[in-house]
């Protein structure tokens, strides 16, 4: 097994699964803190925004050839994600206690996307270096010539739906329902 296979394996079987697990752990922290009664649905919208910001580069990595344009896209969306994460924590901490456990989960949620990006860059150094004038950048978006295994893609998308999409939509609905009950009272 060569270095590229090791890096690819780390990305596929460590970084992405750990990131999903950390996202679910964050949801559990929000549930334990009764987010619907404190920072409410507005914080849930920020969580969904962060999810959407990271869905773009993850889907690109799953389905597209990694070109200079894909790496640039990943970098831009990581910056958006970090800005929204700062906004989220600022908003949440002014309305509820953010426990030490949740703070540590946030650390993981901030570092794993960067780790993933660094692994992608290491695997595709010429495409990254070309963004800075060391070669000719390829700004095309093309489907992978050698797609990832279908079982891997289906598993990751199913885990994403179960551990991220459904829980965070449930969080939003819980917040909206609480707000509606408060408005009636």
PDB file of N, CA and C in Angstrom, residues 178-185:
ATOM      1  N   UNK A 178     -41.681  24.953  19.640  1.00  0.00           N
ATOM      2  CA  UNK A 178     -41.588  25.649  20.928  1.00  0.00           C
ATOM      3  C   UNK A 178     -41.958  27.116  20.761  1.00  0.00           C
ATOM      4  N   UNK A 179     -41.449  27.741  19.710  1.00  0.00           N
ATOM      5  CA  UNK A 179     -41.773  29.146  19.440  1.00  0.00           C
ATOM      6  C   UNK A 179     -43.265  29.330  19.232  1.00  0.00           C
ATOM      7  N   UNK A 180     -43.878  28.421  18.488  1.00  0.00           N
ATOM      8  CA  UNK A 180     -45.333  28.503  18.238  1.00  0.00           C
ATOM      9  C   UNK A 180     -46.122  28.360  19.544  1.00  0.00           C
ATOM     10  N   UNK A 181     -45.695  27.442  20.430  1.00  0.00           N
ATOM     11  CA  UNK A 181     -46.363  27.293  21.728  1.00  0.00           C
ATOM     12  C   UNK A 181     -46.208  28.546  22.580  1.00  0.00           C
ATOM     13  N   UNK A 182     -45.020  29.138  22.531  1.00  0.00           N
ATOM     14  CA  UNK A 182     -44.773  30.363  23.309  1.00  0.00           C
ATOM     15  C   UNK A 182     -45.628  31.525  22.783  1.00  0.00           C
ATOM     16  N   UNK A 183     -45.809  31.578  21.471  1.00  0.00           N
ATOM     17  CA  UNK A 183     -46.602  32.651  20.864  1.00  0.00           C
ATOM     18  C   UNK A 183     -48.075  32.534  21.260  1.00  0.00           C
ATOM     19  N   UNK A 184     -48.556  31.286  21.450  1.00  0.00           N
ATOM     20  CA  UNK A 184     -49.957  31.054  21.850  1.00  0.00           C
ATOM     21  C   UNK A 184     -50.188  31.479  23.303  1.00  0.00           C
ATOM     22  N   UNK A 185     -49.175  31.316  24.140  1.00  0.00           N
ATOM     23  CA  UNK A 185     -49.323  31.620  25.584  1.00  0.00           C
ATOM     24  C   UNK A 185     -49.290  33.092  25.894  1.00  0.00           C
TER      25      UNK A 185
END
